[in-house]
Amino acid sequence: MSRTVARRFRRPPGKHLNLNVRGLGDSATIAINDLSNQLRTHGHRVIKLGLGQSPFPVPEPVVEALRQHAHEKDYLPTAGLPELKEAVADYVRRKHGVERSPEDVLVGPGSKELMFLLQLVFYGDLVIPSPSWVSYAPQARIVGRLVQWLPTRRESGWKVQPEDLEALFASDEERPRILILNYPNNPTGVTYRLDELKAIAEVARRYRVLLLSDEIYGELHHTGHHVSIARFYPEGTIISTGLSKWAGAGGWRLGVFIFPPTLDWLRKAMTAVASETYTSTSAPIQYAAVTAFRGSDEIEAYLRHARRVLRAIGRWSARRLREAGVYLEIPAGGFYLFPDFSPLRDRLMRKGVYTSELLAKRLLEDTGVAALPGSDFGRPPEELTLRLAYVDFDGEAALRAAATHPSGALNGTFLKTYAAPIVNAIESIVDWVKHA
Ligand code: GLU
């Protein structure tokens, strides 16, 4: 390329960017992972509690199915491989008692992409609780939708309260809206009881709000008791899930939306846009996903042990941090903790820490523990919250060992042996705040 041509393309930064994209950086989860990897490459010791990636391997029967289908090379239908759609419809019937047909299923390259398509195609505000996963709001910004943050309180376990929802919806009853409810929750680790789900469903129905139920951590409910809100608001709920978390296959990029038949117009519109953008999801991965969604005794055993390991780490870590004076919920599912260091504000002030961003930064510098600040999840900057993804350990070894341990809770010795980096990270945090 000639110098003049090169210069013509190198305009002042951002000048020709879509206004909604100007100033947008890499997603917080991706950025912290890149930074952690870079630091490790330069010889620093980093415990990676930033990116929420499953520590466990993909279940062997699913890997085997991928091997068997590596030769599948043709484009598949945009909405997904028919056998996979059937397996997913069976899965929601079997797991949740929600009747859906294969036509109600849309397969995509990760549920993240499907969420983006939804926001693009559906015209309405995005209603999300604070705190919420880092990408919902930026996706809304990219497509130019208004974000309505719904504050939650520490005292109510960071859960959406039906009366707050009611107040928001009643302020403009006819406004089209998407409400995203995610549970077991990223970043807090909490989940909802049956009566709470029913109450939220009732408000959503009263205002005819489109409910996106992000159940990507559903199978990682620590005691295996996840219930879909689609049971209580079937006509307005889209269930979102995928292979990333419960099948340990984040990098495979496979997500699914399960629509109610009442929303077929929306599913069709999303499929049309998908056909003009990514065409279809990777064929071999879809064939392998059939095995995951059909399930088997081996996959159930894998999930049982994965839950035991996560439950033990989550409970131990939460208790240890509580003893150090930090406020946090005992997680009920997934692999996140959302500690609030506000009770230690005076002490942290002495370290020059007065925002969650400074808290994450100083923690990484002083202890090598990489975590994300609460502000990335929509919390006020001065609130001293952090998200810890307790995933930096050898999940394969932990699963194998858990299978040889009698059923029931896994003890401290197990954790010190198989989740040592997490135990060390938590002890480092406790030590760090103690010596502030
Ligand atoms: N959902 C994961 C997280 O919150 C990682 C994947 C992503 O953000 O794209 O860390």
CSV table of C-alpha atoms and ligand atoms in Angstrom, one decimal:
chain,number,residue,atom,x,y,z
A,1,MET,CA,0.0,0.0,0.0
A,2,SER,CA,1.4,3.4,-0.9
A,3,ARG,CA,2.0,5.9,1.9
A,4,THR,CA,-0.7,8.3,0.7
A,5,VAL,CA,-3.3,5.6,0.6
A,6,ALA,CA,-2.3,4.4,4.0
A,7,ARG,CA,-2.6,7.9,5.4
A,8,ARG,CA,-6.1,8.3,3.9
A,9,PHE,CA,-7.3,5.4,6.0
A,10,ARG,CA,-5.6,6.5,9.1
A,11,ARG,CA,-8.0,9.3,10.1
A,12,PRO,CA,-8.1,11.0,13.5
A,13,PRO,CA,-9.1,8.4,16.1
A,14,GLY,CA,-12.8,7.7,16.2
A,15,LYS,CA,-13.8,10.4,13.7
A,16,HIS,CA,-15.6,7.9,11.4
A,17,LEU,CA,-17.0,5.6,14.0
A,18,ASN,CA,-20.6,5.1,14.5
A,19,LEU,CA,-21.5,7.4,17.4
A,20,ASN,CA,-22.9,4.6,19.5
A,21,VAL,CA,-19.5,2.8,19.3
A,22,ARG,CA,-17.2,5.8,19.8
A,23,GLY,CA,-15.3,5.4,23.0
A,24,LEU,CA,-16.3,1.8,23.5
A,25,GLY,CA,-13.5,-0.4,24.9
A,26,ASP,CA,-13.2,-4.1,24.9
A,27,SER,CA,-15.7,-5.9,27.2
A,28,ALA,CA,-14.6,-5.8,30.8
A,29,THR,CA,-14.5,-9.6,31.1
A,30,ILE,CA,-12.3,-10.0,28.0
A,31,ALA,CA,-10.0,-7.0,29.0
A,32,ILE,CA,-9.2,-8.4,32.5
A,33,ASN,CA,-8.4,-11.8,30.9
A,34,ASP,CA,-6.1,-10.2,28.4
A,35,LEU,CA,-4.4,-8.2,31.1
A,36,SER,CA,-4.0,-11.2,33.4
A,37,ASN,CA,-2.5,-13.3,30.5
A,38,GLN,CA,-0.1,-10.4,29.6
A,39,LEU,CA,1.0,-10.1,33.2
A,40,ARG,CA,1.6,-13.9,33.4
A,41,THR,CA,3.7,-13.8,30.2
A,42,HIS,CA,5.9,-11.1,31.8
A,43,GLY,CA,6.5,-13.4,34.7
A,44,HIS,CA,4.0,-12.0,37.3
A,45,ARG,CA,2.1,-14.3,39.5
A,46,VAL,CA,-1.6,-13.8,38.8
A,47,ILE,CA,-4.6,-15.6,40.2
A,48,LYS,CA,-7.3,-15.2,37.5
A,49,LEU,CA,-10.6,-14.4,39.1
A,50,GLY,CA,-11.5,-12.0,36.3
A,51,LEU,CA,-13.1,-13.9,33.3
A,52,GLY,CA,-16.0,-16.2,34.2
A,53,GLN,CA,-14.9,-19.3,32.4
A,54,SER,CA,-15.8,-22.8,33.5
A,55,PRO,CA,-12.9,-24.6,35.2
A,56,PHE,CA,-14.2,-28.0,34.1
A,57,PRO,CA,-13.5,-29.9,30.9
A,58,VAL,CA,-16.2,-30.6,28.4
A,59,PRO,CA,-17.9,-33.9,29.3
A,60,GLU,CA,-16.2,-36.7,27.5
A,61,PRO,CA,-19.3,-38.0,25.5
A,62,VAL,CA,-19.7,-34.4,24.1
A,63,VAL,CA,-16.0,-34.3,23.1
A,64,GLU,CA,-16.4,-37.7,21.5
A,65,ALA,CA,-19.4,-36.5,19.5
A,66,LEU,CA,-17.4,-33.5,18.3
A,67,ARG,CA,-14.6,-35.9,17.1
A,68,GLN,CA,-17.2,-38.0,15.3
A,69,HIS,CA,-18.5,-35.0,13.5
A,70,ALA,CA,-15.4,-33.1,12.7
A,71,HIS,CA,-16.0,-33.8,9.0
A,72,GLU,CA,-19.3,-32.0,8.9
A,73,LYS,CA,-18.6,-29.1,6.6
A,74,ASP,CA,-21.8,-27.9,5.1
A,75,TYR,CA,-23.7,-24.8,6.2
A,76,LEU,CA,-26.6,-25.7,8.5
A,77,PRO,CA,-30.0,-24.0,8.5
A,78,THR,CA,-29.7,-20.6,10.1
A,79,ALA,CA,-32.1,-21.5,13.0
A,80,GLY,CA,-30.0,-24.6,13.8
A,81,LEU,CA,-29.5,-28.3,13.2
A,82,PRO,CA,-33.0,-30.0,13.3
A,83,GLU,CA,-31.7,-32.8,15.7
A,84,LEU,CA,-30.3,-30.1,18.0
A,85,LYS,CA,-33.5,-28.1,18.1
A,86,GLU,CA,-35.3,-31.3,18.9
A,87,ALA,CA,-32.9,-32.1,21.7
A,88,VAL,CA,-33.2,-28.6,23.2
A,89,ALA,CA,-37.0,-28.8,23.1
A,90,ASP,CA,-36.9,-32.1,24.9
A,91,TYR,CA,-34.4,-30.7,27.3
A,92,VAL,CA,-36.7,-27.9,28.5
A,93,ARG,CA,-39.6,-30.3,28.7
A,94,ARG,CA,-37.5,-32.8,30.8
A,95,LYS,CA,-35.8,-30.2,33.0
A,96,HIS,CA,-38.5,-27.5,33.4
A,97,GLY,CA,-41.8,-29.1,32.4
A,98,VAL,CA,-42.1,-26.3,29.8
A,99,GLU,CA,-43.7,-27.5,26.5
A,100,ARG,CA,-41.8,-26.3,23.5
A,101,SER,CA,-41.4,-27.6,20.0
A,102,PRO,CA,-38.2,-27.8,17.9
A,103,GLU,CA,-39.5,-24.8,15.8
A,104,ASP,CA,-39.4,-22.6,19.0
A,105,VAL,CA,-35.6,-23.0,19.2
A,106,LEU,CA,-33.0,-20.7,17.8
A,107,VAL,CA,-29.3,-21.8,17.9
A,108,GLY,CA,-26.6,-19.2,17.7
A,109,PRO,CA,-22.8,-18.8,18.1
A,110,GLY,CA,-23.1,-18.1,21.9
A,111,SER,CA,-26.1,-16.7,23.8
A,112,LYS,CA,-24.2,-13.4,23.9
A,113,GLU,CA,-24.7,-13.0,20.1
A,114,LEU,CA,-28.4,-14.0,20.4
A,115,MET,CA,-28.9,-11.4,23.0
A,116,PHE,CA,-27.4,-8.8,20.7
A,117,LEU,CA,-29.7,-9.9,17.9
A,118,LEU,CA,-32.7,-9.7,20.2
A,119,GLN,CA,-31.8,-6.1,21.2
A,120,LEU,CA,-31.3,-5.2,17.5
A,121,VAL,CA,-34.6,-6.7,16.4
A,122,PHE,CA,-36.9,-5.8,19.2
A,123,TYR,CA,-37.7,-2.1,19.7
A,124,GLY,CA,-37.9,-1.3,23.3
A,125,ASP,CA,-36.0,-0.2,26.5
A,126,LEU,CA,-33.7,-2.7,28.2
A,127,VAL,CA,-34.5,-3.1,31.8
A,128,ILE,CA,-31.7,-4.7,33.8
A,129,PRO,CA,-31.0,-5.0,37.5
A,130,SER,CA,-28.0,-3.4,39.0
A,131,PRO,CA,-25.7,-5.4,39.3
A,132,SER,CA,-25.9,-7.2,36.0
A,133,TRP,CA,-23.5,-8.9,33.7
A,134,VAL,CA,-21.1,-6.6,31.9
A,135,SER,CA,-22.4,-6.9,28.3
A,136,TYR,CA,-26.1,-6.4,28.5
A,137,ALA,CA,-25.9,-2.6,28.7
A,138,PRO,CA,-23.1,-2.1,26.1
A,139,GLN,CA,-25.1,-4.2,23.6
A,140,ALA,CA,-28.1,-1.8,24.2
A,141,ARG,CA,-25.8,1.2,23.7
A,142,ILE,CA,-24.5,-0.2,20.4
A,143,VAL,CA,-27.9,-0.7,18.9
A,144,GLY,CA,-29.1,2.6,20.4
A,145,ARG,CA,-31.6,1.4,23.0
A,146,LEU,CA,-32.3,3.1,26.3
A,147,VAL,CA,-31.1,1.2,29.4
A,148,GLN,CA,-33.2,1.4,32.5
A,149,TRP,CA,-31.2,0.2,35.5
A,150,LEU,CA,-33.3,-1.3,38.2
A,151,PRO,CA,-31.4,-0.8,41.5
A,152,THR,CA,-31.3,-3.7,43.9
A,153,ARG,CA,-30.1,-3.6,47.5
A,154,ARG,CA,-27.5,-5.5,49.4
A,155,GLU,CA,-30.0,-6.1,52.2
A,156,SER,CA,-32.3,-8.0,49.8
A,157,GLY,CA,-29.4,-10.1,48.5
A,158,TRP,CA,-29.1,-8.0,45.4
A,159,LYS,CA,-32.4,-9.5,44.1
A,160,VAL,CA,-35.0,-7.8,42.0
A,161,GLN,CA,-38.0,-6.8,44.1
A,162,PRO,CA,-41.4,-7.1,42.4
A,163,GLU,CA,-42.6,-3.8,43.8
A,164,ASP,CA,-39.6,-2.0,42.3
A,165,LEU,CA,-40.4,-3.6,38.9
A,166,GLU,CA,-44.1,-2.6,39.3
A,167,ALA,CA,-43.1,1.0,40.0
A,168,LEU,CA,-40.9,1.2,37.0
A,169,PHE,CA,-43.4,-0.4,34.6
A,170,ALA,CA,-46.3,1.7,36.0
A,171,SER,CA,-44.4,4.9,35.3
A,172,ASP,CA,-45.1,4.4,31.6
A,173,GLU,CA,-47.4,1.4,31.1
A,174,GLU,CA,-47.4,1.1,27.4
A,175,ARG,CA,-43.6,1.4,26.8
A,176,PRO,CA,-42.1,-1.6,25.1
A,177,ARG,CA,-39.5,-3.3,27.2
A,178,ILE,CA,-37.2,-6.2,27.6
A,179,LEU,CA,-36.5,-7.3,31.1
A,180,ILE,CA,-33.4,-9.5,31.6
A,181,LEU,CA,-33.4,-11.7,34.6
A,182,ASN,CA,-30.3,-13.8,35.2
A,183,TYR,CA,-30.2,-16.5,37.8
A,184,PRO,CA,-28.2,-18.2,39.3
A,185,ASN,CA,-26.8,-14.8,39.0
A,186,ASN,CA,-23.7,-13.3,37.5
A,187,PRO,CA,-22.2,-11.4,39.4
A,188,THR,CA,-23.8,-12.2,42.8
A,189,GLY,CA,-24.2,-16.0,42.9
A,190,VAL,CA,-27.7,-15.7,44.3
A,191,THR,CA,-30.8,-17.3,42.9
A,192,TYR,CA,-34.6,-16.9,43.3
A,193,ARG,CA,-37.1,-18.9,45.3
A,194,LEU,CA,-40.2,-20.2,43.7
A,195,ASP,CA,-42.4,-17.5,45.3
A,196,GLU,CA,-40.0,-14.8,44.1
A,197,LEU,CA,-40.1,-16.0,40.6
A,198,LYS,CA,-43.9,-16.2,40.6
A,199,ALA,CA,-44.1,-12.6,41.9
A,200,ILE,CA,-41.8,-11.3,39.2
A,201,ALA,CA,-43.6,-13.3,36.5
A,202,GLU,CA,-46.9,-11.7,37.7
A,203,VAL,CA,-45.6,-8.2,37.3
A,204,ALA,CA,-44.1,-9.0,33.9
A,205,ARG,CA,-47.4,-10.4,32.7
A,206,ARG,CA,-49.4,-7.5,34.0
A,207,TYR,CA,-47.3,-5.1,31.8
A,208,ARG,CA,-46.8,-7.5,28.9
A,209,VAL,CA,-43.0,-7.1,29.3
A,210,LEU,CA,-40.8,-9.4,27.2
A,211,LEU,CA,-38.8,-11.4,29.7
A,212,LEU,CA,-35.4,-12.8,28.7
A,213,SER,CA,-34.6,-15.4,31.3
A,214,ASP,CA,-30.8,-15.8,31.2
A,215,GLU,CA,-30.4,-19.3,32.6
A,216,ILE,CA,-26.9,-20.0,31.4
A,217,TYR,CA,-25.9,-21.0,35.0
A,218,GLY,CA,-29.1,-23.0,35.6
A,219,GLU,CA,-27.4,-26.4,35.5
A,220,LEU,CA,-24.8,-25.0,38.0
A,221,HIS,CA,-27.4,-24.4,40.7
A,222,HIS,CA,-25.4,-25.8,43.6
A,223,THR,CA,-28.0,-28.3,44.7
A,224,GLY,CA,-29.4,-28.9,41.2
A,225,HIS,CA,-32.8,-27.2,42.0
A,226,HIS,CA,-32.9,-24.6,39.3
A,227,VAL,CA,-36.5,-23.7,38.2
A,228,SER,CA,-37.2,-21.7,35.0
A,229,ILE,CA,-39.4,-18.6,35.3
A,230,ALA,CA,-40.9,-19.7,32.0
A,231,ARG,CA,-43.1,-22.1,34.1
A,232,PHE,CA,-44.9,-19.0,35.5
A,233,TYR,CA,-44.9,-16.7,32.5
A,234,PRO,CA,-44.7,-19.1,29.6
A,235,GLU,CA,-46.2,-16.8,27.0
A,236,GLY,CA,-43.7,-13.9,27.5
A,237,THR,CA,-40.5,-15.7,28.4
A,238,ILE,CA,-37.6,-16.5,26.2
A,239,ILE,CA,-35.2,-19.0,27.9
A,240,SER,CA,-31.5,-18.4,27.1
A,241,THR,CA,-28.9,-21.0,27.7
A,242,GLY,CA,-25.9,-22.6,26.1
A,243,LEU,CA,-22.9,-24.9,26.4
A,244,SER,CA,-20.4,-22.3,27.8
A,245,LYS,CA,-21.0,-22.7,31.6
A,246,TRP,CA,-22.5,-26.1,32.4
A,247,ALA,CA,-20.7,-28.0,29.7
A,248,GLY,CA,-17.4,-26.1,30.1
A,249,ALA,CA,-17.4,-25.1,26.5
A,250,GLY,CA,-17.2,-21.3,26.4
A,251,GLY,CA,-14.8,-21.4,23.5
A,252,TRP,CA,-17.0,-23.6,21.4
A,253,ARG,CA,-19.5,-20.7,21.2
A,254,LEU,CA,-22.9,-22.3,21.2
A,255,GLY,CA,-26.0,-20.7,22.7
A,256,VAL,CA,-29.8,-21.3,22.3
A,257,PHE,CA,-32.9,-19.3,22.8
A,258,ILE,CA,-36.2,-21.1,23.4
A,259,PHE,CA,-39.2,-19.0,22.5
A,260,PRO,CA,-42.8,-19.4,23.3
A,261,PRO,CA,-44.9,-19.9,20.2
A,262,THR,CA,-46.5,-16.5,20.8
A,263,LEU,CA,-43.2,-14.8,20.0
A,264,ASP,CA,-42.6,-16.6,16.7
A,265,TRP,CA,-42.6,-13.2,14.9
A,266,LEU,CA,-39.6,-12.3,17.0
A,267,ARG,CA,-37.8,-15.6,16.4
A,268,LYS,CA,-38.4,-15.2,12.7
A,269,ALA,CA,-37.0,-11.7,12.6
A,270,MET,CA,-34.0,-12.7,14.6
A,271,THR,CA,-33.4,-15.7,12.2
A,272,ALA,CA,-33.7,-13.4,9.2
A,273,VAL,CA,-31.0,-11.0,10.6
A,274,ALA,CA,-28.8,-14.1,11.6
A,275,SER,CA,-29.1,-15.3,8.0
A,276,GLU,CA,-27.7,-12.0,6.8
A,277,THR,CA,-24.9,-11.9,9.3
A,278,TYR,CA,-23.4,-15.1,10.6
A,279,THR,CA,-25.4,-17.5,8.3
A,280,SER,CA,-25.4,-20.4,10.8
A,281,THR,CA,-23.5,-21.8,13.8
A,282,SER,CA,-20.5,-24.1,13.4
A,283,ALA,CA,-21.8,-27.5,12.2
A,284,PRO,CA,-19.5,-29.9,14.2
A,285,ILE,CA,-20.3,-28.0,17.4
A,286,GLN,CA,-24.0,-28.3,16.8
A,287,TYR,CA,-23.7,-32.0,16.3
A,288,ALA,CA,-21.8,-32.3,19.5
A,289,ALA,CA,-24.3,-30.1,21.3
A,290,VAL,CA,-27.0,-32.7,20.5
A,291,THR,CA,-25.2,-35.1,22.9
A,292,ALA,CA,-25.0,-32.4,25.6
A,293,PHE,CA,-28.7,-31.5,25.5
A,294,ARG,CA,-29.9,-35.1,25.2
A,295,GLY,CA,-28.0,-35.8,28.4
A,296,SER,CA,-27.0,-39.1,29.9
A,297,ASP,CA,-26.1,-40.7,33.2
A,298,GLU,CA,-22.5,-39.7,32.6
A,299,ILE,CA,-23.4,-36.1,32.0
A,300,GLU,CA,-25.6,-36.0,35.1
A,301,ALA,CA,-22.8,-37.4,37.2
A,302,TYR,CA,-20.4,-34.7,35.7
A,303,LEU,CA,-22.9,-32.0,36.7
A,304,ARG,CA,-23.4,-33.5,40.2
A,305,HIS,CA,-19.8,-33.3,41.0
A,306,ALA,CA,-19.2,-30.0,39.3
A,307,ARG,CA,-22.0,-28.6,41.6
A,308,ARG,CA,-20.4,-30.1,44.7
A,309,VAL,CA,-17.0,-28.6,43.9
A,310,LEU,CA,-18.5,-25.1,43.2
A,311,ARG,CA,-20.7,-25.2,46.2
A,312,ALA,CA,-17.8,-26.1,48.5
A,313,ILE,CA,-15.5,-23.4,47.1
A,314,GLY,CA,-18.3,-20.8,47.1
A,315,ARG,CA,-19.4,-21.5,50.7
A,316,TRP,CA,-15.9,-21.7,52.1
A,317,SER,CA,-14.7,-18.5,50.3
A,318,ALA,CA,-17.8,-16.5,51.3
A,319,ARG,CA,-17.5,-17.5,55.0
A,320,ARG,CA,-13.8,-16.6,55.1
A,321,LEU,CA,-14.4,-13.2,53.6
A,322,ARG,CA,-17.3,-12.6,56.0
A,323,GLU,CA,-15.0,-13.4,58.9
A,324,ALA,CA,-12.7,-10.6,57.6
A,325,GLY,CA,-15.6,-8.1,57.9
A,326,VAL,CA,-16.6,-8.1,54.2
A,327,TYR,CA,-20.3,-8.3,53.3
A,328,LEU,CA,-21.4,-11.0,50.9
A,329,GLU,CA,-24.1,-13.5,50.1
A,330,ILE,CA,-23.4,-17.2,50.2
A,331,PRO,CA,-23.6,-18.2,46.6
A,332,ALA,CA,-26.4,-20.6,45.5
A,333,GLY,CA,-25.2,-21.3,42.0
A,334,GLY,CA,-22.7,-20.6,39.3
A,335,PHE,CA,-19.1,-19.6,40.2
A,336,TYR,CA,-19.2,-16.0,41.3
A,337,LEU,CA,-18.9,-14.0,44.5
A,338,PHE,CA,-19.8,-10.4,44.9
A,339,PRO,CA,-18.2,-9.1,48.1
A,340,ASP,CA,-18.9,-5.6,49.3
A,341,PHE,CA,-15.9,-4.1,51.2
A,342,SER,CA,-17.9,-1.0,52.3
A,343,PRO,CA,-17.8,-2.1,56.0
A,344,LEU,CA,-14.0,-1.7,55.7
A,345,ARG,CA,-14.1,1.6,53.9
A,346,ASP,CA,-12.1,3.6,56.5
A,347,ARG,CA,-9.3,1.1,56.4
A,348,LEU,CA,-9.2,1.0,52.6
A,349,MET,CA,-9.3,4.7,52.5
A,350,ARG,CA,-5.8,4.6,54.2
A,351,LYS,CA,-4.6,2.7,51.2
A,352,GLY,CA,-6.1,5.3,48.9
A,353,VAL,CA,-8.9,3.0,47.8
A,354,TYR,CA,-12.2,4.8,47.5
A,355,THR,CA,-13.8,3.3,44.4
A,356,SER,CA,-14.4,-0.2,43.2
A,357,GLU,CA,-12.1,0.4,40.2
A,358,LEU,CA,-9.2,1.4,42.6
A,359,LEU,CA,-10.1,-1.6,44.8
A,360,ALA,CA,-9.6,-4.0,41.8
A,361,LYS,CA,-6.5,-2.3,40.6
A,362,ARG,CA,-4.8,-2.2,44.0
A,363,LEU,CA,-5.8,-5.8,44.8
A,364,LEU,CA,-4.1,-6.9,41.5
A,365,GLU,CA,-1.0,-4.9,42.1
A,366,ASP,CA,-0.6,-5.9,45.8
A,367,THR,CA,-1.7,-9.5,45.8
A,368,GLY,CA,-1.8,-10.7,42.1
A,369,VAL,CA,-5.6,-11.4,42.4
A,370,ALA,CA,-7.4,-10.3,39.2
A,371,ALA,CA,-11.0,-9.4,39.7
A,372,LEU,CA,-13.6,-7.0,38.2
A,373,PRO,CA,-14.9,-3.9,40.0
A,374,GLY,CA,-18.6,-3.6,40.8
A,375,SER,CA,-18.8,-0.5,38.6
A,376,ASP,CA,-18.4,-2.8,35.5
A,377,PHE,CA,-21.7,-4.4,36.6
A,378,GLY,CA,-23.6,-1.1,36.9
A,379,ARG,CA,-22.9,-0.4,40.6
A,380,PRO,CA,-22.1,3.2,41.7
A,381,PRO,CA,-18.3,3.8,41.3
A,382,GLU,CA,-17.8,4.6,45.0
A,383,GLU,CA,-19.4,1.4,46.2
A,384,LEU,CA,-16.6,-1.0,47.2
A,385,THR,CA,-17.9,-4.1,45.4
A,386,LEU,CA,-15.9,-6.7,43.4
A,387,ARG,CA,-16.8,-9.7,41.3
A,388,LEU,CA,-14.6,-12.8,42.0
A,389,ALA,CA,-15.0,-15.6,39.5
A,390,TYR,CA,-13.7,-18.6,41.5
A,391,VAL,CA,-12.6,-20.6,38.5
A,392,ASP,CA,-8.8,-20.6,38.5
A,393,PHE,CA,-8.1,-24.2,39.5
A,394,ASP,CA,-7.7,-27.5,37.8
A,395,GLY,CA,-11.3,-28.5,37.3
A,396,GLU,CA,-10.5,-31.8,35.7
A,397,ALA,CA,-8.5,-33.0,38.7
A,398,ALA,CA,-11.2,-31.6,41.1
A,399,LEU,CA,-13.9,-33.5,39.3
A,400,ARG,CA,-12.0,-36.7,39.3
A,401,ALA,CA,-11.3,-36.4,43.0
A,402,ALA,CA,-14.9,-35.4,43.9
A,403,ALA,CA,-16.1,-38.6,42.2
A,404,THR,CA,-14.1,-40.7,44.6
A,405,HIS,CA,-15.3,-38.8,47.6
A,406,PRO,CA,-18.4,-40.0,49.3
A,407,SER,CA,-21.4,-37.9,48.4
A,408,GLY,CA,-22.1,-34.8,50.6
A,409,ALA,CA,-20.1,-31.7,51.3
A,410,LEU,CA,-16.4,-31.6,50.3
A,411,ASN,CA,-14.3,-30.5,53.1
A,412,GLY,CA,-11.4,-28.0,53.7
A,413,THR,CA,-8.7,-30.5,53.0
A,414,PHE,CA,-10.3,-31.2,49.6
A,415,LEU,CA,-10.3,-27.5,48.8
A,416,LYS,CA,-6.7,-27.0,49.9
A,417,THR,CA,-5.7,-29.8,47.6
A,418,TYR,CA,-7.9,-29.3,44.6
A,419,ALA,CA,-8.7,-25.6,44.7
A,420,ALA,CA,-5.5,-24.3,46.1
A,421,PRO,CA,-5.2,-21.2,43.9
A,422,ILE,CA,-8.7,-20.1,45.1
A,423,VAL,CA,-7.9,-20.7,48.7
A,424,ASN,CA,-4.7,-18.7,48.3
A,425,ALA,CA,-6.5,-15.9,46.6
A,426,ILE,CA,-9.1,-15.6,49.3
A,427,GLU,CA,-6.4,-15.8,52.0
A,428,SER,CA,-4.4,-13.1,50.2
A,429,ILE,CA,-7.5,-10.8,50.1
A,430,VAL,CA,-8.2,-11.4,53.8
A,431,ASP,CA,-4.6,-10.6,54.6
A,432,TRP,CA,-4.6,-7.6,52.4
A,433,VAL,CA,-7.6,-6.0,54.1
A,434,LYS,CA,-6.3,-6.9,57.5
A,435,HIS,CA,-3.1,-5.0,56.9
A,436,ALA,CA,-4.7,-2.0,55.4
B,1,GLU,N1,-19.9,-14.6,31.0
B,1,GLU,C1,-18.5,-14.6,31.4
B,1,GLU,C2,-18.2,-13.5,32.5
B,1,GLU,O1,-19.1,-12.8,32.9
B,1,GLU,C3,-17.5,-14.5,30.3
B,1,GLU,C4,-17.9,-14.4,29.0
B,1,GLU,C5,-18.2,-13.0,28.4
B,1,GLU,O2,-18.3,-12.1,29.2
B,1,GLU,O3,-18.3,-13.0,27.3
B,1,GLU,O4,-17.1,-13.4,32.9
